[in-house]
mmCIF file of C-alpha atoms in Angstrom:
data_model
loop_
_atom_site.group_PDB
_atom_site.id
_atom_site.type_symbol
_atom_site.label_atom_id
_atom_site.label_comp_id
_atom_site.label_asym_id
_atom_site.label_seq_id
_atom_site.Cartn_x
_atom_site.Cartn_y
_atom_site.Cartn_z
ATOM 1 C CA MET A 1 -62.424 -107.163 114.352
ATOM 2 C CA SER A 2 -61.987 -109.739 117.112
ATOM 3 C CA ASP A 3 -60.346 -108.872 120.431
ATOM 4 C CA LEU A 4 -57.528 -111.246 119.569
ATOM 5 C CA MET A 5 -56.791 -109.602 116.214
ATOM 6 C CA MET A 6 -56.961 -106.128 117.764
ATOM 7 C CA ASN A 7 -54.554 -107.167 120.494
ATOM 8 C CA ARG A 8 -52.145 -108.476 117.870
ATOM 9 C CA ARG A 9 -52.285 -105.145 116.048
ATOM 10 C CA LEU A 10 -51.701 -103.318 119.303
ATOM 11 C CA LEU A 11 -48.608 -105.442 119.810
ATOM 12 C CA LEU A 12 -47.300 -104.699 116.328
ATOM 13 C CA GLY A 13 -47.701 -101.021 117.075
ATOM 14 C CA GLY A 14 -45.923 -101.309 120.419
ATOM 15 C CA SER A 15 -42.346 -100.635 121.398
ATOM 16 C CA MET A 16 -40.992 -104.189 121.730
ATOM 17 C CA ALA A 17 -39.130 -105.007 118.527
ATOM 18 C CA GLY A 18 -39.020 -108.677 117.582
ATOM 19 C CA ILE A 19 -41.645 -109.727 120.095
ATOM 20 C CA GLY A 20 -43.753 -112.822 119.531
ATOM 21 C CA LEU A 21 -46.786 -114.501 121.016
ATOM 22 C CA ALA A 22 -47.625 -118.095 121.796
ATOM 23 C CA PHE A 23 -51.108 -118.995 122.962
ATOM 24 C CA ALA A 24 -52.000 -121.889 125.243
ATOM 25 C CA GLY A 25 -55.231 -123.266 126.611
ATOM 26 C CA GLN A 26 -58.747 -122.481 125.461
ATOM 27 C CA THR A 27 -59.167 -120.238 122.437
ATOM 28 C CA GLN A 28 -62.932 -119.754 122.528
ATOM 29 C CA ALA A 29 -64.511 -116.636 123.983
ATOM 30 C CA GLN A 30 -64.345 -116.586 127.753
ATOM 31 C CA THR A 31 -67.313 -116.141 130.071
ATOM 32 C CA ARG A 32 -67.883 -112.486 130.838
ATOM 33 C CA GLY A 33 -67.112 -111.263 134.305
ATOM 34 C CA PRO A 34 -63.941 -110.892 136.384
ATOM 35 C CA LYS A 35 -61.468 -113.723 136.071
ATOM 36 C CA PRO A 36 -58.203 -114.101 137.919
ATOM 37 C CA LYS A 37 -55.167 -112.863 136.000
ATOM 38 C CA LEU A 38 -51.626 -114.127 136.540
ATOM 39 C CA VAL A 39 -48.344 -112.777 135.137
ATOM 40 C CA VAL A 40 -45.150 -114.788 135.723
ATOM 41 C CA ILE A 41 -41.937 -112.884 135.019
ATOM 42 C CA VAL A 42 -38.715 -114.892 134.761
ATOM 43 C CA ALA A 43 -35.655 -112.734 135.498
ATOM 44 C CA ARG A 44 -33.096 -114.602 133.398
ATOM 45 C CA GLY A 45 -29.437 -114.523 134.289
ATOM 46 C CA ALA A 46 -29.684 -114.891 138.087
ATOM 47 C CA MET A 47 -31.015 -111.747 139.764
ATOM 48 C CA ASP A 48 -29.111 -110.563 142.844
ATOM 49 C CA GLY A 49 -31.753 -110.753 145.543
ATOM 50 C CA LEU A 50 -29.622 -108.876 148.072
ATOM 51 C CA SER A 51 -29.917 -105.824 145.814
ATOM 52 C CA VAL A 52 -33.674 -106.221 145.292
ATOM 53 C CA THR A 53 -34.948 -106.820 148.825
ATOM 54 C CA VAL A 54 -32.080 -105.253 150.724
ATOM 55 C CA PRO A 55 -31.526 -106.702 154.247
ATOM 56 C CA THR A 56 -30.794 -103.339 155.838
ATOM 57 C CA GLY A 57 -31.439 -104.681 159.334
ATOM 58 C CA ASP A 58 -28.926 -107.534 159.095
ATOM 59 C CA PRO A 59 -25.812 -106.558 161.107
ATOM 60 C CA ASN A 60 -23.571 -108.417 158.651
ATOM 61 C CA TYR A 61 -24.953 -106.781 155.523
ATOM 62 C CA ARG A 62 -22.718 -103.738 155.108
ATOM 63 C CA ALA A 63 -19.417 -105.476 155.878
ATOM 64 C CA LEU A 64 -20.270 -108.397 153.609
ATOM 65 C CA ARG A 65 -21.420 -106.381 150.595
ATOM 66 C CA GLY A 66 -18.752 -103.684 150.667
ATOM 67 C CA GLY A 67 -19.022 -101.545 147.534
ATOM 68 C CA LEU A 68 -22.310 -103.210 146.599
ATOM 69 C CA THR A 69 -24.058 -101.849 149.694
ATOM 70 C CA ILE A 70 -27.352 -100.070 148.907
ATOM 71 C CA ASP A 71 -27.404 -97.032 151.212
ATOM 72 C CA ASN A 72 -30.679 -95.502 150.049
ATOM 73 C CA ALA A 73 -33.005 -98.502 150.048
ATOM 74 C CA LEU A 74 -36.729 -97.737 150.208
ATOM 75 C CA ALA A 75 -37.672 -98.764 153.730
ATOM 76 C CA MET A 76 -40.001 -101.680 154.368
ATOM 77 C CA ARG A 77 -40.833 -103.476 157.588
ATOM 78 C CA GLU A 78 -39.014 -106.490 159.016
ATOM 79 C CA GLY A 79 -35.551 -105.053 158.443
ATOM 80 C CA PHE A 80 -35.678 -104.833 154.639
ATOM 81 C CA GLY A 81 -35.783 -102.178 151.972
ATOM 82 C CA LEU A 82 -36.384 -102.144 148.236
ATOM 83 C CA HIS A 83 -33.756 -101.024 145.746
ATOM 84 C CA PRO A 84 -34.259 -97.294 145.007
ATOM 85 C CA ALA A 85 -34.980 -98.139 141.358
ATOM 86 C CA LEU A 86 -38.270 -99.738 142.470
ATOM 87 C CA PRO A 87 -40.499 -96.812 143.521
ATOM 88 C CA GLY A 88 -43.537 -98.312 141.800
ATOM 89 C CA LEU A 89 -43.166 -101.566 143.716
ATOM 90 C CA LYS A 90 -42.620 -99.570 146.927
ATOM 91 C CA ALA A 91 -45.978 -97.858 146.354
ATOM 92 C CA MET A 92 -47.546 -101.288 145.895
ATOM 93 C CA TYR A 93 -45.903 -102.472 149.110
ATOM 94 C CA ASP A 94 -47.288 -99.478 150.984
ATOM 95 C CA ALA A 95 -50.747 -100.318 149.584
ATOM 96 C CA GLY A 96 -50.477 -103.935 150.752
ATOM 97 C CA GLN A 97 -50.001 -105.190 147.188
ATOM 98 C CA LEU A 98 -46.429 -106.508 147.367
ATOM 99 C CA ARG A 99 -44.907 -109.352 149.365
ATOM 100 C CA PHE A 100 -41.455 -110.877 149.091
ATOM 101 C CA ALA A 101 -39.564 -114.071 149.805
ATOM 102 C CA PRO A 102 -35.989 -112.839 150.387
ATOM 103 C CA ALA A 103 -34.295 -116.257 150.423
ATOM 104 C CA ALA A 104 -36.001 -118.494 147.854
ATOM 105 C CA ALA A 105 -34.444 -121.095 145.568
ATOM 106 C CA ILE A 106 -35.190 -123.975 143.245
ATOM 107 C CA PRO A 107 -34.958 -127.472 144.791
ATOM 108 C CA VAL A 108 -31.659 -128.318 143.041
ATOM 109 C CA ARG A 109 -28.345 -126.699 143.982
ATOM 110 C CA VAL A 110 -26.673 -125.889 140.667
ATOM 111 C CA ARG A 111 -24.782 -122.849 139.389
ATOM 112 C CA SER A 112 -25.399 -123.306 135.673
ATOM 113 C CA HIS A 113 -27.940 -120.954 134.092
ATOM 114 C CA PHE A 114 -29.005 -123.638 131.643
ATOM 115 C CA ASP A 115 -29.646 -126.253 134.325
ATOM 116 C CA ALA A 116 -31.211 -123.908 136.867
ATOM 117 C CA GLN A 117 -33.598 -122.321 134.384
ATOM 118 C CA ASP A 118 -34.669 -125.788 133.300
ATOM 119 C CA VAL A 119 -35.558 -126.727 136.893
ATOM 120 C CA LEU A 120 -37.256 -123.385 137.572
ATOM 121 C CA GLU A 121 -39.503 -123.788 134.544
ATOM 122 C CA ASN A 122 -40.141 -127.535 134.377
ATOM 123 C CA GLY A 123 -41.294 -127.625 138.003
ATOM 124 C CA GLY A 124 -39.639 -130.943 138.813
ATOM 125 C CA GLU A 125 -37.177 -131.929 141.508
ATOM 126 C CA ALA A 126 -34.306 -132.754 139.178
ATOM 127 C CA LEU A 127 -32.670 -131.632 135.958
ATOM 128 C CA ARG A 128 -34.734 -132.270 132.841
ATOM 129 C CA GLN A 129 -37.258 -134.266 134.838
ATOM 130 C CA GLN A 130 -40.141 -132.830 132.822
ATOM 131 C CA ASN A 131 -40.361 -132.010 129.118
ATOM 132 C CA ASP A 132 -43.055 -129.393 129.562
ATOM 133 C CA GLY A 133 -43.545 -126.421 131.879
ATOM 134 C CA TRP A 134 -45.335 -126.178 135.209
ATOM 135 C CA LEU A 135 -47.351 -123.141 134.129
ATOM 136 C CA ASN A 136 -48.604 -125.048 131.099
ATOM 137 C CA ARG A 137 -49.660 -127.957 133.319
ATOM 138 C CA ALA A 138 -51.326 -125.519 135.707
ATOM 139 C CA LEU A 139 -53.411 -124.138 132.833
ATOM 140 C CA ALA A 140 -54.733 -127.612 132.160
ATOM 141 C CA ALA A 141 -55.482 -128.199 135.850
ATOM 142 C CA ALA A 142 -57.098 -124.833 136.595
ATOM 143 C CA GLY A 143 -60.761 -124.112 135.982
ATOM 144 C CA GLY A 144 -61.342 -127.214 133.905
ATOM 145 C CA GLY A 145 -58.888 -125.945 131.313
ATOM 146 C CA SER A 146 -60.856 -122.739 130.708
ATOM 147 C CA PHE A 147 -57.889 -120.406 131.267
ATOM 148 C CA LYS A 148 -55.880 -119.042 128.337
ATOM 149 C CA GLY A 149 -52.136 -118.667 128.526
ATOM 150 C CA LEU A 150 -49.905 -116.342 126.536
ATOM 151 C CA SER A 151 -46.144 -116.198 126.135
ATOM 152 C CA VAL A 152 -44.722 -112.799 125.227
ATOM 153 C CA GLY A 153 -41.277 -112.998 123.679
ATOM 154 C CA ALA A 154 -39.339 -114.167 120.669
ATOM 155 C CA GLN A 155 -39.702 -117.800 121.768
ATOM 156 C CA THR A 156 -42.021 -119.742 124.017
ATOM 157 C CA PRO A 157 -40.172 -120.398 127.290
ATOM 158 C CA LEU A 158 -40.195 -123.894 128.757
ATOM 159 C CA ILE A 159 -42.470 -122.736 131.599
ATOM 160 C CA LEU A 160 -45.416 -122.434 129.159
ATOM 161 C CA ARG A 161 -44.633 -125.290 126.775
ATOM 162 C CA GLY A 162 -46.717 -128.424 126.721
ATOM 163 C CA ALA A 163 -49.977 -130.012 125.729
ATOM 164 C CA ALA A 164 -52.052 -126.883 126.355
ATOM 165 C CA GLU A 165 -50.198 -124.969 123.650
ATOM 166 C CA THR A 166 -52.410 -124.585 120.585
ATOM 167 C CA SER A 167 -50.851 -121.941 118.328
ATOM 168 C CA SER A 168 -48.209 -119.271 118.169
ATOM 169 C CA TRP A 169 -47.526 -116.046 116.421
ATOM 170 C CA ALA A 170 -44.476 -113.956 115.726
ATOM 171 C CA PRO A 171 -43.719 -111.117 113.315
ATOM 172 C CA GLY A 172 -43.317 -112.684 109.898
ATOM 173 C CA GLY A 173 -45.981 -115.331 110.227
ATOM 174 C CA GLN A 174 -47.032 -118.513 111.983
ATOM 175 C CA VAL A 175 -44.527 -120.936 113.451
ATOM 176 C CA LYS A 176 -45.102 -124.361 114.937
ATOM 177 C CA GLY A 177 -44.537 -124.897 118.620
ATOM 178 C CA GLU A 178 -42.103 -127.752 118.074
ATOM 179 C CA ASP A 179 -39.898 -125.532 115.926
ATOM 180 C CA ARG A 180 -39.155 -123.184 118.834
ATOM 181 C CA ILE A 181 -36.332 -123.874 121.253
ATOM 182 C CA ALA A 182 -35.560 -122.249 124.577
ATOM 183 C CA SER A 183 -33.213 -119.274 124.421
ATOM 184 C CA LEU A 184 -31.006 -120.687 127.144
ATOM 185 C CA LEU A 185 -27.204 -120.792 126.857
ATOM 186 C CA GLN A 186 -25.117 -123.516 128.445
ATOM 187 C CA ASP A 187 -23.003 -122.003 131.193
ATOM 188 C CA LEU A 188 -19.661 -123.456 130.117
ATOM 189 C CA TYR A 189 -17.472 -121.389 132.395
ATOM 190 C CA VAL A 190 -19.064 -122.122 135.757
ATOM 191 C CA GLU A 191 -16.434 -124.649 136.889
ATOM 192 C CA ASP A 192 -13.443 -123.074 135.098
ATOM 193 C CA PRO A 193 -11.767 -120.235 137.066
ATOM 194 C CA LEU A 194 -9.662 -119.140 134.084
ATOM 195 C CA LEU A 195 -12.620 -118.831 131.749
ATOM 196 C CA GLN A 196 -14.678 -117.233 134.490
ATOM 197 C CA GLY A 197 -12.028 -114.565 135.000
ATOM 198 C CA ASN A 198 -11.846 -113.841 131.286
ATOM 199 C CA LEU A 199 -15.631 -113.611 131.145
ATOM 200 C CA ALA A 200 -15.733 -111.222 134.103
ATOM 201 C CA ARG A 201 -13.245 -108.891 132.394
ATOM 202 C CA GLY A 202 -15.287 -108.984 129.213
ATOM 203 C CA LEU A 203 -18.456 -108.236 131.130
ATOM 204 C CA GLU A 204 -16.740 -105.339 132.867
ATOM 205 C CA THR A 205 -15.975 -103.801 129.491
ATOM 206 C CA GLU A 206 -19.549 -104.393 128.356
ATOM 207 C CA ALA A 207 -20.934 -102.887 131.560
ATOM 208 C CA MET A 208 -18.792 -99.766 131.141
ATOM 209 C CA ALA A 209 -20.182 -99.330 127.645
ATOM 210 C CA ALA A 210 -23.708 -99.869 128.952
ATOM 211 C CA GLU A 211 -23.295 -97.194 131.611
ATOM 212 C CA ALA A 212 -22.058 -94.839 128.882
ATOM 213 C CA GLY A 213 -25.390 -95.169 127.094
ATOM 214 C CA GLY A 214 -25.243 -98.529 125.360
ATOM 215 C CA THR A 215 -28.387 -99.720 127.156
ATOM 216 C CA SER A 216 -30.631 -97.002 125.753
ATOM 217 C CA LEU A 217 -32.206 -99.399 123.274
ATOM 218 C CA ARG A 218 -32.895 -101.944 126.005
ATOM 219 C CA ARG A 219 -34.503 -99.257 128.171
ATOM 220 C CA ASN A 220 -36.644 -98.116 125.261
ATOM 221 C CA ASP A 221 -37.665 -101.699 124.604
ATOM 222 C CA VAL A 222 -39.083 -102.181 128.094
ATOM 223 C CA ASN A 223 -40.802 -98.817 128.140
ATOM 224 C CA GLY A 224 -44.485 -99.520 127.642
ATOM 225 C CA LEU A 225 -44.091 -103.306 127.528
ATOM 226 C CA GLY A 226 -46.223 -103.724 130.652
ATOM 227 C CA GLN A 227 -49.132 -101.814 129.148
ATOM 228 C CA THR A 228 -48.837 -103.869 125.963
ATOM 229 C CA VAL A 229 -49.049 -107.044 128.040
ATOM 230 C CA ALA A 230 -52.084 -105.603 129.832
ATOM 231 C CA ARG A 231 -53.845 -104.936 126.521
ATOM 232 C CA LEU A 232 -53.327 -108.563 125.558
ATOM 233 C CA MET A 233 -55.016 -109.609 128.813
ATOM 234 C CA THR A 234 -58.174 -107.532 128.412
ATOM 235 C CA GLY A 235 -61.388 -108.188 126.533
ATOM 236 C CA ASP A 236 -63.423 -111.363 126.278
ATOM 237 C CA ASN A 237 -60.583 -113.157 124.481
ATOM 238 C CA GLY A 238 -57.769 -111.693 126.524
ATOM 239 C CA ALA A 239 -55.192 -113.976 128.090
ATOM 240 C CA ASP A 240 -55.651 -115.028 131.703
ATOM 241 C CA VAL A 241 -52.084 -116.172 132.316
ATOM 242 C CA VAL A 242 -48.954 -114.558 130.812
ATOM 243 C CA ALA A 243 -45.316 -115.670 130.906
ATOM 244 C CA LEU A 244 -42.698 -113.007 130.239
ATOM 245 C CA SER A 245 -38.896 -113.182 130.340
ATOM 246 C CA ILE A 246 -36.618 -110.259 131.165
ATOM 247 C CA ASP A 247 -32.955 -110.924 130.410
ATOM 248 C CA GLY A 248 -29.705 -109.325 131.526
ATOM 249 C CA TRP A 249 -29.325 -110.218 135.227
ATOM 250 C CA ASP A 250 -25.919 -111.963 135.000
ATOM 251 C CA THR A 251 -24.019 -109.152 136.719
ATOM 252 C CA HIS A 252 -20.449 -110.422 136.959
ATOM 253 C CA ALA A 253 -18.979 -106.916 136.736
ATOM 254 C CA ARG A 254 -19.918 -103.347 137.741
ATOM 255 C CA GLN A 255 -23.148 -104.621 139.176
ATOM 256 C CA ASN A 256 -24.536 -101.450 140.753
ATOM 257 C CA GLY A 257 -25.054 -99.632 137.461
ATOM 258 C CA GLN A 258 -26.530 -102.667 135.789
ATOM 259 C CA MET A 259 -28.965 -103.339 138.623
ATOM 260 C CA GLN A 260 -30.167 -99.740 138.494
ATOM 261 C CA THR A 261 -30.997 -100.191 134.808
ATOM 262 C CA ARG A 262 -32.536 -103.660 135.088
ATOM 263 C CA LEU A 263 -34.665 -102.867 138.134
ATOM 264 C CA THR A 264 -35.884 -99.607 136.612
ATOM 265 C CA GLY A 265 -37.100 -101.658 133.670
ATOM 266 C CA LEU A 266 -38.742 -104.257 135.917
ATOM 267 C CA ASP A 267 -40.489 -101.518 137.879
ATOM 268 C CA GLN A 268 -41.759 -99.989 134.629
ATOM 269 C CA VAL A 269 -43.029 -103.316 133.287
ATOM 270 C CA ILE A 270 -45.016 -104.160 136.423
ATOM 271 C CA GLY A 271 -46.247 -100.580 136.671
ATOM 272 C CA GLY A 272 -47.393 -100.772 133.060
ATOM 273 C CA VAL A 273 -49.358 -103.943 133.776
ATOM 274 C CA HIS A 274 -50.943 -102.208 136.767
ATOM 275 C CA ASP A 275 -51.904 -99.109 134.780
ATOM 276 C CA GLY A 276 -52.988 -100.997 131.669
ATOM 277 C CA LEU A 277 -55.293 -103.421 133.470
ATOM 278 C CA GLY A 278 -57.173 -100.714 135.315
ATOM 279 C CA ASP A 279 -59.998 -102.240 137.348
ATOM 280 C CA GLN A 280 -58.800 -105.751 136.459
ATOM 281 C CA TRP A 281 -55.670 -105.173 138.546
ATOM 282 C CA ALA A 282 -57.840 -106.091 141.526
ATOM 283 C CA ASN A 283 -58.008 -109.651 140.121
ATOM 284 C CA THR A 284 -54.310 -109.865 139.201
ATOM 285 C CA ILE A 285 -51.176 -111.439 140.681
ATOM 286 C CA VAL A 286 -47.649 -110.860 139.332
ATOM 287 C CA VAL A 287 -44.818 -113.215 140.332
ATOM 288 C CA VAL A 288 -41.142 -112.441 139.664
ATOM 289 C CA ALA A 289 -38.686 -115.345 139.998
ATOM 290 C CA THR A 290 -35.100 -116.038 138.950
ATOM 291 C CA GLU A 291 -33.097 -119.235 138.501
ATOM 292 C CA PHE A 292 -30.698 -118.589 141.409
ATOM 293 C CA GLY A 293 -29.126 -115.758 143.347
ATOM 294 C CA ARG A 294 -25.594 -114.441 143.426
ATOM 295 C CA THR A 295 -22.632 -114.530 145.772
ATOM 296 C CA ALA A 296 -22.973 -112.539 148.967
ATOM 297 C CA ARG A 297 -19.560 -110.906 148.501
ATOM 298 C CA ALA A 298 -18.448 -108.851 145.534
ATOM 299 C CA ASN A 299 -15.841 -110.240 143.189
ATOM 300 C CA GLY A 300 -12.777 -108.357 141.911
ATOM 301 C CA THR A 301 -14.739 -106.443 139.283
ATOM 302 C CA GLN A 302 -17.445 -105.146 141.635
ATOM 303 C CA GLY A 303 -19.886 -107.739 140.414
ATOM 304 C CA THR A 304 -21.097 -111.029 141.820
ATOM 305 C CA ASP A 305 -20.877 -114.612 140.669
ATOM 306 C CA HIS A 306 -23.411 -117.432 140.590
ATOM 307 C CA GLY A 307 -25.053 -118.098 143.938
ATOM 308 C CA THR A 308 -28.076 -119.814 145.464
ATOM 309 C CA GLY A 309 -30.828 -117.979 147.381
ATOM 310 C CA SER A 310 -32.489 -114.929 145.846
ATOM 311 C CA SER A 311 -35.600 -112.773 146.090
ATOM 312 C CA LEU A 312 -39.002 -113.818 144.800
ATOM 313 C CA LEU A 313 -41.644 -111.083 144.492
ATOM 314 C CA VAL A 314 -45.429 -111.427 144.551
ATOM 315 C CA ALA A 315 -47.457 -108.335 143.647
ATOM 316 C CA GLY A 316 -51.007 -107.553 142.631
ATOM 317 C CA GLY A 317 -54.365 -106.183 143.581
ATOM 318 C CA ALA A 318 -55.572 -109.698 144.442
ATOM 319 C CA LEU A 319 -52.801 -110.173 147.011
ATOM 320 C CA LYS A 320 -53.682 -110.158 150.692
ATOM 321 C CA PRO A 321 -51.557 -107.676 152.669
ATOM 322 C CA GLY A 322 -48.638 -109.119 154.576
ATOM 323 C CA GLY A 323 -44.893 -108.995 154.839
ATOM 324 C CA MET A 324 -42.037 -111.361 154.295
ATOM 325 C CA ILE A 325 -42.659 -114.876 152.970
ATOM 326 C CA GLY A 326 -40.453 -117.536 154.521
ATOM 327 C CA ASP A 327 -37.593 -117.016 156.966
ATOM 328 C CA TRP A 328 -34.438 -114.938 156.815
ATOM 329 C CA PRO A 329 -31.265 -117.032 157.308
ATOM 330 C CA THR A 330 -29.076 -113.982 158.122
ATOM 331 C CA LEU A 331 -25.763 -113.180 156.470
ATOM 332 C CA ALA A 332 -23.581 -114.465 159.300
ATOM 333 C CA ASP A 333 -20.571 -116.320 157.951
ATOM 334 C CA ASN A 334 -21.664 -119.598 159.500
ATOM 335 C CA ARG A 335 -25.111 -119.283 157.897
ATOM 336 C CA LEU A 336 -23.970 -118.708 154.313
ATOM 337 C CA PHE A 337 -24.529 -121.603 151.937
ATOM 338 C CA GLU A 338 -21.143 -123.182 151.165
ATOM 339 C CA GLY A 339 -19.550 -120.151 152.789
ATOM 340 C CA ARG A 340 -20.449 -117.839 149.899
ATOM 341 C CA ASP A 341 -24.178 -117.611 149.129
ATOM 342 C CA LEU A 342 -27.405 -116.505 150.724
ATOM 343 C CA ALA A 343 -28.867 -119.728 152.124
ATOM 344 C CA PRO A 344 -32.388 -120.509 150.852
ATOM 345 C CA THR A 345 -35.160 -120.964 153.391
ATOM 346 C CA ILE A 346 -38.077 -121.639 151.046
ATOM 347 C CA ASP A 347 -38.600 -123.614 147.834
ATOM 348 C CA VAL A 348 -39.933 -121.477 144.979
ATOM 349 C CA ARG A 349 -42.508 -124.196 144.299
ATOM 350 C CA SER A 350 -44.143 -123.498 147.659
ATOM 351 C CA VAL A 351 -44.833 -119.919 146.604
ATOM 352 C CA PHE A 352 -45.973 -120.973 143.131
ATOM 353 C CA LYS A 353 -48.310 -123.504 144.734
ATOM 354 C CA GLY A 354 -49.785 -120.906 147.054
ATOM 355 C CA VAL A 355 -50.551 -118.605 144.132
ATOM 356 C CA LEU A 356 -51.981 -121.371 141.934
ATOM 357 C CA ARG A 357 -54.141 -122.765 144.730
ATOM 358 C CA ASP A 358 -55.504 -119.511 146.102
ATOM 359 C CA HIS A 359 -55.669 -117.519 142.875
ATOM 360 C CA LEU A 360 -56.413 -119.991 140.070
ATOM 361 C CA GLY A 361 -58.117 -122.624 142.202
ATOM 362 C CA VAL A 362 -55.798 -125.548 141.454
ATOM 363 C CA ASP A 363 -56.355 -128.224 144.103
ATOM 364 C CA ARG A 364 -53.581 -129.596 146.288
ATOM 365 C CA ALA A 365 -53.562 -133.060 144.738
ATOM 366 C CA ALA A 366 -53.070 -131.616 141.249
ATOM 367 C CA LEU A 367 -50.324 -129.328 142.511
ATOM 368 C CA ASP A 368 -48.443 -132.154 144.241
ATOM 369 C CA ASN A 369 -48.753 -134.758 141.505
ATOM 370 C CA ARG A 370 -49.416 -133.054 138.213
ATOM 371 C CA VAL A 371 -48.198 -129.463 138.207
ATOM 372 C CA PHE A 372 -45.128 -130.092 140.396
ATOM 373 C CA PRO A 373 -44.684 -133.900 140.338
ATOM 374 C CA GLY A 374 -43.283 -135.437 143.512
ATOM 375 C CA SER A 375 -43.545 -132.202 145.497
ATOM 376 C CA ALA A 376 -46.019 -133.261 148.199
ATOM 377 C CA ALA A 377 -43.517 -132.354 150.922
ATOM 378 C CA GLU A 378 -43.570 -128.736 149.772
ATOM 379 C CA ALA A 379 -46.779 -127.247 151.123
ATOM 380 C CA PRO A 380 -48.338 -124.190 149.450
ATOM 381 C CA THR A 381 -47.053 -121.032 151.075
ATOM 382 C CA LEU A 382 -49.411 -119.408 153.564
ATOM 383 C CA ASP A 383 -53.155 -119.947 153.728
ATOM 384 C CA GLY A 384 -54.886 -117.052 152.055
ATOM 385 C CA LEU A 385 -51.868 -115.648 150.212
ATOM 386 C CA VAL A 386 -54.267 -114.101 147.703
#
């Protein structure tokens, strides 16, 4: 039985119901020996960065966040802490295998999930500028096209769509790439205060049900997902690059309970990748990005609304030790973006470029013109990031 077929059977026997695969790039057996591995996790729904990398040293933090203050953050250097639901990532940080950009954003200032996710994944400087994804283009530019990409999920996300895609698989049989559409919902309420209020009340009810046990299925779904992903990345035919989406970050109401659940799941997924890859973890980078952040202040239902800057995480055994990526704008009132959001200090593309250049070997010209068209002004983050 081939490695690919065995990996598919492993997936069918795993805990993620309704999962699917889409393969991109080369499908022939890869050259033996260590190859760089990359996992890109998209946190869909706008992850609250101030709850992930908590700015405990900012004098404005506690007064600004109010009931959303995280009192027991896991201490890091440079005046930050990790949410207490991230003990696995804290261990990676202590081992020099986690870095963070606490104030990152896409290049376009929008508050619509649909629009922001499009920009995050197409890699352009404007809405719907590209019809394919930057990770797909990076596969074609890296290593002479010898890297294999894999999308894990019910549908292939935009980030991995494009010319490199060769086949796909989902429970129930083969499907064509052009028949899949992104699972992105138009954010119709973003400019309508009345609808936004109604939505927040509905989400509060949903969150109360979730805290009463309604999220048990979701928690079970993520349990073991990381190790399943790792299995699909091992062997001569294992994937080199994986795109994975984790939903549920649109925390308009009762945010604290929801973040505990979501971040526990994220910690388990990355920990599963770490454990499942074994020795190959030393050649691996994991990037976690979201479409935008959330408001610095809580709303009336102890949640947050759509914001701008958020956290971006880079983990892995291939990462060079270091601390914060980019600058911290502070939470002073006169430094908030439009008086309400964490102000971004770094473009997410700069971090992506640093990873692709240093880890997958994509040259600067390809990054500026092909992978992220028109982005020459955004230099790759840090020399020797990985």
